[in-house]
XYZ file of C-alpha atoms in Angstrom:
654
model
C -0.792 11.134 29.990
C -3.083 13.045 27.654
C -6.460 11.277 27.527
C -7.206 12.890 24.187
C -4.471 10.813 22.619
C -6.786 7.773 22.736
C -9.467 9.505 20.703
C -11.813 10.057 23.752
C -13.066 13.368 25.054
C -11.371 14.705 28.169
C -13.447 14.661 31.365
C -13.040 16.970 34.362
C -14.389 15.258 37.483
C -15.503 17.729 40.145
C -15.308 16.351 43.714
C -18.508 16.339 45.703
C -17.054 18.712 48.300
C -16.507 21.379 45.679
C -19.983 20.845 44.317
C -21.460 21.362 47.770
C -19.435 24.526 48.230
C -20.670 25.919 44.950
C -24.221 25.058 45.809
C -23.971 26.651 49.274
C -22.649 29.873 47.807
C -25.677 30.089 45.516
C -28.490 29.745 48.022
C -30.900 31.653 45.756
C -30.866 28.888 43.187
C -34.189 27.067 43.078
C -34.213 23.488 44.337
C -35.639 22.200 41.025
C -32.829 23.740 38.941
C -30.200 22.430 41.368
C -31.600 18.898 41.226
C -31.698 18.984 37.407
C -28.110 20.215 37.191
C -26.838 17.507 39.557
C -28.642 14.822 37.553
C -27.141 16.070 34.258
C -23.626 16.218 35.715
C -23.942 12.725 37.169
C -25.120 11.284 33.839
C -22.286 13.033 31.981
C -19.662 11.672 34.344
C -21.040 8.140 34.204
C -21.095 8.212 30.398
C -17.547 9.524 30.129
C -16.233 7.008 32.667
C -17.379 4.118 30.447
C -15.411 4.345 27.182
C -16.273 1.911 24.407
C -14.495 -1.449 24.747
C -11.284 -1.880 22.734
C -9.845 -5.092 21.257
C -8.210 -7.414 23.795
C -4.475 -7.807 24.061
C -3.365 -10.299 21.364
C -2.664 -13.736 22.721
C -3.834 -15.173 26.014
C -0.248 -15.721 27.089
C 0.164 -12.018 27.698
C -3.005 -11.172 29.612
C -2.819 -8.153 31.848
C -3.728 -7.675 35.462
C -6.046 -5.033 36.787
C -4.450 -1.658 37.284
C -3.680 -0.579 40.846
C -6.275 1.457 42.662
C -3.959 4.455 42.924
C -3.465 4.684 39.126
C -3.842 8.333 38.096
C -3.957 7.924 34.316
C -0.289 8.768 33.764
C 3.196 7.212 33.631
C 3.511 7.650 37.403
C 5.333 4.843 39.235
C 4.158 3.378 42.528
C 5.691 5.204 45.442
C 6.959 2.047 47.177
C 8.825 0.613 44.207
C 12.013 1.734 42.533
C 10.913 0.266 39.204
C 7.586 -0.326 37.502
C 5.635 -3.458 38.347
C 5.626 -5.475 35.143
C 2.218 -6.948 34.432
C 3.612 -9.944 32.549
C 6.912 -11.686 32.073
C 9.601 -9.904 30.102
C 9.060 -10.275 26.384
C 12.059 -8.425 24.949
C 14.482 -11.180 23.909
C 17.564 -10.375 21.867
C 19.738 -13.006 20.226
C 22.318 -13.054 17.429
C 19.745 -13.685 14.742
C 17.190 -11.217 16.142
C 19.280 -8.091 15.685
C 18.127 -6.113 12.656
C 20.157 -2.966 12.074
C 18.912 -0.974 9.124
C 19.531 2.657 8.298
C 18.126 4.962 5.705
C 20.203 6.934 3.237
C 20.303 9.946 5.496
C 21.828 7.857 8.284
C 18.752 7.776 10.525
C 17.787 4.434 12.091
C 14.676 2.640 10.958
C 11.561 3.053 13.060
C 8.448 0.953 13.064
C 4.946 2.300 12.512
C 1.589 0.953 13.609
C 0.218 -2.435 12.632
C -3.511 -2.133 12.739
C -6.137 -4.701 11.982
C -7.125 -4.455 8.323
C -10.412 -4.929 6.598
C -11.005 -7.284 3.707
C -10.136 -4.699 1.074
C -6.976 -3.287 2.627
C -3.480 -4.086 1.444
C -0.876 -5.608 3.681
C 1.125 -3.231 5.900
C 4.244 -1.361 4.866
C 7.744 -2.363 5.746
C 7.594 -0.422 8.995
C 5.783 -2.044 11.906
C 5.057 -1.100 15.483
C 3.226 -2.049 18.594
C -0.454 -2.012 19.410
C -1.674 -0.715 22.724
C -2.672 -3.581 25.002
C -5.830 -3.250 27.101
C -7.383 -5.202 29.948
C -10.794 -6.802 30.095
C -12.389 -3.660 31.481
C -11.650 -1.793 28.237
C -9.262 0.618 29.926
C -5.600 1.060 29.119
C -3.157 -1.407 30.587
C -0.580 -0.122 32.984
C 1.902 1.979 31.054
C 4.660 0.337 33.087
C 3.894 -3.043 31.510
C 6.335 -4.563 29.060
C 5.688 -4.661 25.341
C 6.447 -7.487 22.956
C 8.095 -6.603 19.685
C 6.368 -8.086 16.669
C 9.126 -7.158 14.253
C 9.327 -10.188 11.914
C 12.549 -12.105 12.448
C 13.512 -15.713 12.013
C 14.015 -17.039 15.492
C 16.520 -19.817 16.014
C 18.129 -21.558 18.905
C 20.606 -23.664 16.955
C 23.451 -23.234 14.543
C 23.133 -20.388 12.072
C 24.012 -22.651 9.150
C 20.949 -24.812 9.908
C 18.831 -21.779 10.650
C 16.303 -22.420 7.921
C 16.122 -26.149 8.479
C 14.896 -28.144 11.468
C 14.735 -25.160 13.830
C 11.503 -23.990 12.215
C 9.706 -26.359 14.516
C 6.007 -27.042 14.300
C 5.320 -24.573 11.498
C 2.865 -22.440 13.480
C 2.587 -18.864 12.310
C 4.181 -16.214 14.470
C 2.239 -13.401 16.182
C 3.808 -10.987 13.690
C 2.236 -12.879 10.802
C -1.180 -12.968 12.465
C -1.143 -9.310 13.446
C 0.065 -8.165 10.020
C -3.060 -9.546 8.419
C -1.077 -11.477 5.831
C -3.699 -14.220 5.907
C -6.396 -11.813 4.672
C -7.740 -12.151 1.165
C -5.960 -9.148 -0.317
C -5.044 -8.392 -3.887
C -1.597 -9.517 -4.989
C 0.352 -6.716 -6.735
C 2.274 -9.336 -8.724
C -1.013 -10.402 -10.334
C -2.105 -6.884 -11.297
C -2.524 -6.170 -15.009
C 0.124 -4.041 -16.645
C -2.075 -0.966 -16.807
C -2.308 -0.960 -12.996
C 1.458 -0.951 -12.565
C 1.574 2.839 -12.655
C 1.743 2.554 -8.850
C 5.510 2.513 -9.208
C 5.247 6.274 -9.623
C 7.481 6.409 -12.716
C 6.650 6.531 -16.400
C 8.895 3.756 -17.665
C 7.212 3.861 -21.056
C 9.004 7.147 -21.786
C 11.945 6.802 -19.394
C 14.369 5.770 -22.122
C 13.099 8.076 -24.850
C 15.610 10.608 -26.092
C 14.877 14.288 -25.467
C 14.708 16.727 -28.346
C 17.328 19.430 -28.683
C 16.604 22.998 -27.621
C 15.659 25.000 -30.713
C 17.294 28.285 -31.671
C 14.504 30.442 -30.263
C 14.404 28.472 -26.982
C 10.616 28.127 -27.068
C 10.704 24.447 -26.123
C 13.219 24.735 -23.294
C 10.619 24.810 -20.516
C 8.827 21.737 -21.863
C 12.113 19.891 -22.289
C 13.144 20.749 -18.728
C 9.872 19.282 -17.461
C 10.580 16.072 -19.392
C 14.160 16.014 -18.134
C 13.063 16.373 -14.513
C 10.471 13.609 -14.947
C 13.201 11.024 -15.577
C 13.660 8.789 -12.561
C 17.416 8.423 -12.993
C 20.272 10.506 -14.379
C 23.992 9.955 -14.804
C 26.274 12.942 -15.307
C 30.006 12.930 -16.006
C 32.001 16.161 -16.004
C 35.601 17.237 -15.636
C 37.049 18.990 -12.615
C 37.079 22.172 -14.708
C 33.295 21.948 -15.167
C 33.356 20.676 -18.770
C 30.398 18.343 -19.491
C 31.489 14.930 -20.752
C 28.366 12.760 -20.706
C 24.713 13.011 -19.690
C 22.186 10.244 -20.129
C 19.329 12.695 -20.737
C 19.457 16.146 -22.310
C 22.025 18.023 -24.387
C 24.537 20.633 -23.270
C 22.206 23.574 -23.870
C 19.619 22.058 -21.559
C 21.785 20.922 -18.642
C 24.728 23.318 -18.748
C 23.402 25.349 -15.820
C 22.937 22.211 -13.705
C 26.435 21.021 -14.570
C 27.786 24.346 -13.297
C 25.872 24.068 -10.027
C 27.118 20.528 -9.405
C 30.711 21.488 -10.180
C 30.487 24.447 -7.787
C 29.125 22.302 -4.941
C 31.795 19.633 -5.375
C 34.589 22.207 -5.608
C 33.369 23.949 -2.458
C 33.756 20.760 -0.417
C 37.094 19.944 -2.003
C 38.449 23.357 -1.030
C 37.558 22.485 2.558
C 39.484 19.183 2.234
C 36.212 17.315 2.710
C 35.133 15.387 -0.381
C 31.414 15.356 -1.060
C 29.990 11.825 -1.097
C 26.280 12.484 -1.529
C 23.208 14.385 -0.407
C 19.414 14.284 -0.652
C 17.275 17.072 -2.065
C 13.561 16.982 -2.832
C 13.292 13.245 -2.265
C 16.069 12.597 -4.805
C 19.411 11.055 -3.890
C 22.605 12.538 -5.331
C 25.775 10.415 -5.123
C 29.148 11.826 -6.174
C 32.276 9.861 -7.048
C 35.583 11.560 -7.871
C 38.037 9.642 -10.038
C 41.110 11.728 -10.773
C 40.074 14.573 -13.096
C 36.518 13.218 -13.520
C 33.395 13.858 -11.459
C 30.697 11.189 -11.809
C 27.234 11.915 -10.420
C 24.223 9.602 -10.053
C 20.778 11.135 -9.468
C 18.146 8.577 -8.516
C 14.571 8.396 -7.279
C 14.530 4.583 -7.224
C 15.561 4.134 -3.589
C 18.989 2.636 -4.196
C 21.656 2.912 -1.530
C 24.790 5.000 -1.912
C 26.958 1.890 -2.174
C 24.822 0.506 -4.996
C 24.940 3.780 -6.917
C 28.709 3.933 -6.473
C 29.051 0.506 -8.055
C 27.125 1.807 -11.057
C 29.286 4.919 -11.293
C 32.374 2.729 -11.064
C 31.103 0.706 -14.025
C 30.653 3.885 -16.080
C 34.178 4.964 -15.174
C 35.523 1.573 -16.247
C 33.644 1.970 -19.535
C 35.567 5.204 -20.149
C 38.863 3.514 -19.253
C 38.061 0.664 -21.640
C 38.198 3.221 -24.441
C 41.074 5.472 -23.326
C 43.155 3.542 -20.730
C 44.208 5.251 -17.519
C 47.592 6.659 -18.721
C 45.909 8.319 -21.710
C 43.220 9.846 -19.516
C 45.731 11.266 -17.040
C 47.967 12.558 -19.831
C 45.113 14.493 -21.463
C 44.240 16.370 -18.275
C 47.773 16.853 -16.995
C 48.682 18.858 -20.088
C 45.387 20.728 -20.302
C 42.929 20.578 -17.347
C 40.152 22.119 -19.450
C 40.327 19.338 -22.061
C 37.036 18.478 -23.747
C 36.940 14.696 -23.316
C 33.951 14.271 -25.619
C 36.180 14.212 -28.682
C 38.362 11.271 -27.564
C 35.195 9.479 -26.429
C 33.255 10.204 -29.605
C 31.331 7.104 -30.674
C 31.205 5.555 -27.212
C 28.030 7.358 -26.089
C 25.848 4.359 -27.082
C 27.948 2.115 -24.843
C 27.617 4.493 -21.888
C 23.870 4.928 -22.479
C 23.285 1.179 -22.815
C 25.112 0.604 -19.552
C 23.206 3.397 -17.777
C 19.855 2.093 -19.062
C 20.639 -1.391 -17.802
C 21.103 0.103 -14.324
C 17.760 1.891 -14.564
C 15.932 -1.233 -15.711
C 17.635 -3.263 -13.009
C 20.800 -5.319 -13.372
C 21.266 -8.363 -11.096
C 24.899 -8.871 -12.271
C 25.735 -5.309 -11.207
C 23.908 -5.641 -7.887
C 25.651 -8.900 -6.987
C 28.969 -8.204 -8.770
C 28.706 -11.683 -10.219
C 28.256 -13.481 -13.536
C 25.419 -15.664 -14.820
C 26.194 -18.887 -16.694
C 24.153 -20.977 -19.097
C 22.826 -24.137 -17.498
C 24.449 -27.200 -19.083
C 25.267 -30.723 -18.060
C 28.758 -31.154 -16.666
C 29.698 -33.632 -19.397
C 28.555 -31.246 -22.153
C 30.544 -28.368 -20.686
C 33.639 -30.531 -20.372
C 33.422 -31.371 -24.090
C 33.227 -27.665 -24.947
C 36.152 -26.838 -22.650
C 38.331 -29.559 -24.117
C 37.498 -28.360 -27.632
C 38.590 -24.826 -26.735
C 41.878 -26.107 -25.350
C 42.418 -28.294 -28.416
C 42.193 -25.425 -30.946
C 44.065 -22.875 -28.787
C 47.154 -21.118 -30.178
C 49.949 -19.192 -28.483
C 48.346 -15.845 -29.359
C 45.143 -16.713 -27.482
C 44.954 -15.151 -23.996
C 41.260 -15.683 -23.216
C 38.606 -17.609 -25.083
C 34.906 -17.301 -24.297
C 31.668 -18.717 -25.653
C 28.604 -16.676 -24.703
C 25.014 -17.649 -25.477
C 21.827 -15.808 -24.623
C 23.786 -13.238 -22.635
C 25.179 -15.971 -20.348
C 28.631 -17.509 -20.206
C 28.955 -21.037 -21.623
C 32.694 -21.714 -21.383
C 35.960 -19.890 -20.795
C 39.580 -20.804 -21.391
C 42.174 -18.786 -19.484
C 45.768 -18.805 -18.218
C 46.344 -20.649 -14.986
C 47.034 -17.611 -12.815
C 44.670 -15.152 -14.483
C 40.922 -14.871 -14.143
C 38.494 -12.421 -15.690
C 37.074 -9.725 -13.430
C 33.228 -9.660 -13.300
C 33.334 -5.939 -14.116
C 35.357 -6.617 -17.255
C 32.905 -9.283 -18.376
C 30.035 -6.868 -17.767
C 31.682 -4.333 -20.084
C 32.180 -7.033 -22.718
C 28.567 -8.219 -22.491
C 27.327 -4.631 -22.618
C 29.305 -4.048 -25.801
C 28.159 -7.318 -27.387
C 24.458 -7.411 -26.545
C 23.271 -3.954 -25.485
C 25.008 -1.707 -28.024
C 24.142 -2.216 -31.669
C 27.474 -1.048 -33.101
C 29.302 -4.375 -32.894
C 26.483 -6.442 -34.382
C 25.961 -3.869 -37.114
C 29.532 -4.442 -38.282
C 28.690 -7.916 -39.589
C 29.484 -11.426 -38.433
C 32.982 -10.707 -37.126
C 34.850 -7.728 -35.668
C 38.368 -6.829 -34.472
C 38.200 -4.447 -31.502
C 40.959 -2.919 -29.349
C 39.602 -2.910 -25.832
C 41.020 -2.176 -22.369
C 39.932 -4.476 -19.542
C 40.449 -2.296 -16.431
C 40.115 -5.208 -14.045
C 42.885 -7.059 -15.873
C 45.170 -4.155 -16.792
C 43.988 -0.548 -16.967
C 47.229 0.622 -18.554
C 46.995 -1.049 -21.955
C 44.811 -2.595 -24.652
C 43.888 -6.116 -25.518
C 42.449 -7.111 -28.895
C 39.190 -8.979 -29.276
C 38.020 -11.080 -32.182
C 34.210 -11.171 -32.001
C 32.113 -13.568 -34.101
C 28.293 -13.723 -33.912
C 26.523 -16.990 -34.691
C 22.797 -17.603 -34.854
C 21.542 -20.463 -32.724
C 18.426 -20.971 -34.852
C 20.119 -23.094 -37.514
C 21.340 -25.481 -34.795
C 17.963 -25.648 -33.084
C 15.345 -26.541 -35.676
C 14.027 -29.544 -33.767
C 14.291 -28.143 -30.222
C 11.756 -26.283 -28.177
C 9.943 -23.524 -30.010
C 8.984 -21.594 -26.901
C 11.200 -19.718 -24.507
C 10.517 -18.306 -21.097
C 12.751 -15.263 -21.623
C 12.638 -13.658 -25.036
C 14.848 -10.596 -25.312
C 16.599 -10.119 -28.649
C 19.929 -11.428 -27.427
C 18.526 -14.857 -26.563
C 19.089 -16.334 -30.031
C 22.713 -15.228 -30.333
C 25.844 -17.273 -29.738
C 29.113 -15.340 -29.618
C 32.664 -16.647 -29.907
C 35.033 -14.174 -28.264
C 38.784 -14.617 -28.571
C 41.144 -12.179 -26.802
C 44.826 -11.649 -27.554
C 47.558 -9.269 -26.475
C 48.991 -9.260 -30.014
C 47.355 -6.710 -32.280
C 48.574 -8.588 -35.366
C 46.804 -11.846 -34.506
C 43.498 -11.229 -36.314
C 43.954 -13.948 -38.941
C 45.330 -16.382 -36.413
C 42.285 -15.961 -34.171
C 39.893 -16.184 -37.104
C 41.429 -19.555 -37.942
C 40.892 -20.606 -34.320
C 37.235 -19.545 -34.603
C 36.725 -21.614 -37.769
C 38.246 -24.731 -36.221
C 36.318 -24.245 -32.983
C 32.931 -23.916 -34.677
C 33.670 -26.889 -36.930
C 34.600 -29.111 -33.980
C 31.584 -27.987 -31.926
C 29.257 -28.776 -34.823
C 30.769 -32.220 -35.276
C 30.516 -33.263 -31.626
C 27.003 -31.834 -31.280
C 27.918 -29.119 -28.800
C 26.424 -26.305 -30.893
C 23.052 -28.049 -30.876
C 23.334 -28.550 -27.106
C 24.076 -24.852 -26.595
C 21.220 -23.799 -28.879
C 18.798 -26.097 -27.067
C 19.824 -24.711 -23.665
C 19.358 -21.166 -24.955
C 15.867 -21.917 -26.206
C 14.842 -23.593 -22.957
C 15.733 -20.444 -21.066
C 15.712 -20.150 -17.314
C 13.422 -22.464 -15.334
C 10.450 -21.016 -13.472
C 10.443 -21.041 -9.679
C 7.604 -23.582 -9.686
C 9.722 -25.867 -11.873
C 12.523 -25.697 -9.332
C 10.290 -26.006 -6.252
C 6.705 -27.109 -7.021
C 4.129 -25.182 -5.034
C 6.570 -22.659 -3.611
C 5.466 -19.243 -2.406
C 8.670 -17.717 -3.819
C 8.054 -15.693 -6.976
C 11.724 -15.007 -7.740
C 15.150 -15.419 -6.156
C 18.820 -14.578 -6.625
C 21.474 -17.055 -5.478
C 25.115 -15.966 -5.541
C 27.986 -18.396 -5.095
C 30.661 -16.334 -3.387
C 33.512 -18.684 -4.201
C 32.688 -18.868 -7.923
C 31.557 -15.186 -8.169
C 28.561 -16.433 -10.151
C 24.809 -16.303 -9.602
C 21.679 -18.078 -10.742
C 18.089 -16.887 -10.956
C 14.812 -18.263 -12.353
C 12.754 -16.881 -15.206
C 10.963 -13.567 -14.851
C 7.776 -15.239 -16.041
C 4.934 -15.072 -15.258
C 4.929 -12.261 -12.698
C 7.623 -9.890 -13.971
C 7.206 -9.694 -17.729
C 6.519 -5.958 -17.861
C 9.239 -3.390 -17.330
C 7.560 -1.745 -14.270
C 7.062 -5.145 -12.636
C 10.669 -6.113 -13.247
C 11.888 -2.766 -11.917
C 9.780 -3.234 -8.770
C 11.354 -6.661 -8.286
C 14.902 -5.313 -8.616
C 14.038 -2.488 -6.219
C 13.027 -5.108 -3.644
C 16.380 -6.808 -4.148
C 18.138 -3.460 -3.718
C 16.375 -2.960 -0.383
C 17.301 -6.431 0.838
C 20.892 -6.105 -0.338
C 21.319 -2.699 1.301
C 19.892 -3.998 4.588
C 22.280 -6.917 4.969
C 25.359 -5.165 3.549
C 25.070 -1.934 5.534
C 28.144 -1.057 7.603
C 26.104 -1.150 10.810
C 24.452 -4.486 10.002
C 25.838 -7.861 11.053
C 22.970 -9.989 9.816
C 22.896 -13.509 8.521
C 19.141 -13.712 8.031
C 16.862 -10.778 7.338
C 13.091 -11.107 6.927
C 11.122 -8.132 5.656
C 7.425 -7.449 5.058
C 6.199 -4.608 2.880
C 2.947 -3.555 1.251
C 3.722 -5.492 -1.923
C 6.166 -8.246 -0.967
C 7.478 -10.542 1.703
C 11.205 -11.059 1.298
C 14.104 -12.917 2.847
C 17.891 -12.500 2.692
C 20.196 -15.283 3.871
C 23.982 -14.802 3.991
C 26.669 -17.386 4.733
C 30.397 -17.534 3.896
C 29.462 -19.780 0.943
C 26.473 -18.058 -0.637
C 24.012 -15.171 -0.637
C 20.310 -15.860 -1.187
C 17.580 -13.291 -1.769
C 13.956 -14.453 -2.080
C 10.846 -12.473 -3.028
C 7.311 -13.718 -2.339
C 3.834 -12.220 -2.390
C 2.540 -9.943 0.385
C 0.614 -12.713 2.154
C 3.333 -15.385 2.167
C 4.097 -16.612 5.669
C 7.542 -16.442 7.184
C 7.797 -20.191 7.702
C 6.726 -21.023 4.148
C 9.270 -18.546 2.793
C 12.047 -19.952 4.985
C 11.260 -23.535 3.982
C 11.306 -22.556 0.296
C 14.670 -20.855 0.798
C 16.028 -24.048 2.315
C 14.806 -26.040 -0.708
C 16.426 -23.546 -3.092
C 19.774 -24.080 -1.383
C 19.345 -27.833 -1.663
C 18.485 -27.514 -5.373
C 21.579 -25.393 -6.021
C 23.784 -27.963 -4.303
C 22.369 -30.707 -6.535
C 22.724 -28.627 -9.721
C 25.935 -26.801 -8.830
C 28.052 -28.305 -11.611
C 25.365 -27.459 -14.174
C 24.540 -23.881 -13.254
C 28.098 -22.751 -12.379
C 31.424 -22.918 -14.189
C 33.779 -24.409 -11.615
C 37.383 -23.868 -12.603
C 36.869 -23.720 -16.354
C 39.446 -24.681 -18.966
C 42.902 -23.648 -17.737
C 46.218 -23.800 -19.578
């Protein structure tokens, strides 16, 4: 053992026999000098043998015994024992709910760093935790052979996993992990920071979505544009197997052509070795590659997302391309001419691809959960809307949807067909994120491929935008969520017959007329204006700032309002990044978790998975584990009470 590792100076103790020998060899040394030297050496040894006292071992239950007299300051075991003499009872206990397997993107396991006692002005510790060195009452190190207790925060349970967050919490006393982490200290809450202090995210979101200028003819601005391009926190690139650029979220061809060539060369090198490239990390940036037939899709991210999450986003971009071309058309173009420039067939769809890519950069809960959000309505009101849709339906109608505020209100569908969440995401992206459809006026007729339904052909959509304001004059004037799409109600009718435009327009007219007469339009407009409830409205006094609840059976999710803690774009991005971390932890291939509790510098978070639902909760950095678990249990109870309001169960089926 190196004594210097504890921050103390090393001491060399000279036995008295050796001192006498030295003194006897130097008989000419005066007695006064010899006496002074012995006194100085004795004082030095006594000072060095008394190091300053260190904090006691946390908790009286784990007090240590005095070290054995033959301890030599190292990891040496006693000679008469085949194993170390433990100074306290074993404290390493592993159960089903204690196992936390988490890996980083490079495949390395997670380690835990030191948890030190913080001062009043320090922030809470990072996600990584470790052990403190325990010491005895003499101030010296405890026996290195003693056992250590892990203070990694987990939710301990002795009962059924399904009731894990209920009665098993016991007396409500805080765990040693909570006390050691200093979560009870009066520290600043990052959720309450003003917007100008949110630059701690490390990214300039104010200019993240600004378009870059084109390289001029002389090329004088190329270096400045490259600096701007590299400052973006996320890029999406799509190219052909022949190296032809198809789409880039940032920068034009003149700016990124060299990078496109490098990426194509790297991917081709691995393909020639019959080993497809999945991803790699360079300079703290994660590159994820997905190959779909003749297309290479690449995601470049500095936001800490996992490979699986980035692949879902690339898959959505690929489906957006198929929604325009269909799969047979795409394969036919490249089978005849591998060097085909796909930008011409895709001309006009760049805004759709960019809107979809920007939603991933801002943070998209529907994409993360692969689920759909519905507008909260009473069951009786939704049944009236469903019956009205069925009443006005014609033979040409395949799907009928009413969407309000970016959330699904009602859907009518064939008995054995359901809409894929990815298809609905493409539809919502086209309706609310891209301006082209709304710019066309109140109604549009759009050929559109739904890859989740049938990637080989087109369906035809009749889209009609209605304003909810004229139905909502006497309802609430304020709204908790106020993006531009919140005041829009859309009637979407889908048919397989391309000649059914006038038939579907007649259906729209009858549907709107019936909904106005039975008061359903006013009910929808009122629900849109109310917006999502705040977490404190759902659970008064809760420590939870935000949560995501996914119903696995319904493939739908619910979440509260972003107000008041996540109004700014950096704050919202930080929240979604926390969800990405939680989601990656519990869905990793090496993880078999049902409950995962995590503490970081900015947040305390909890993930709870069952066969019925997934729940992700985010709280402040000094929220206790028990308070967070109790709030999670109350959220589940609230969802069970409101299930028929917040989810569409079954829908209108014909």
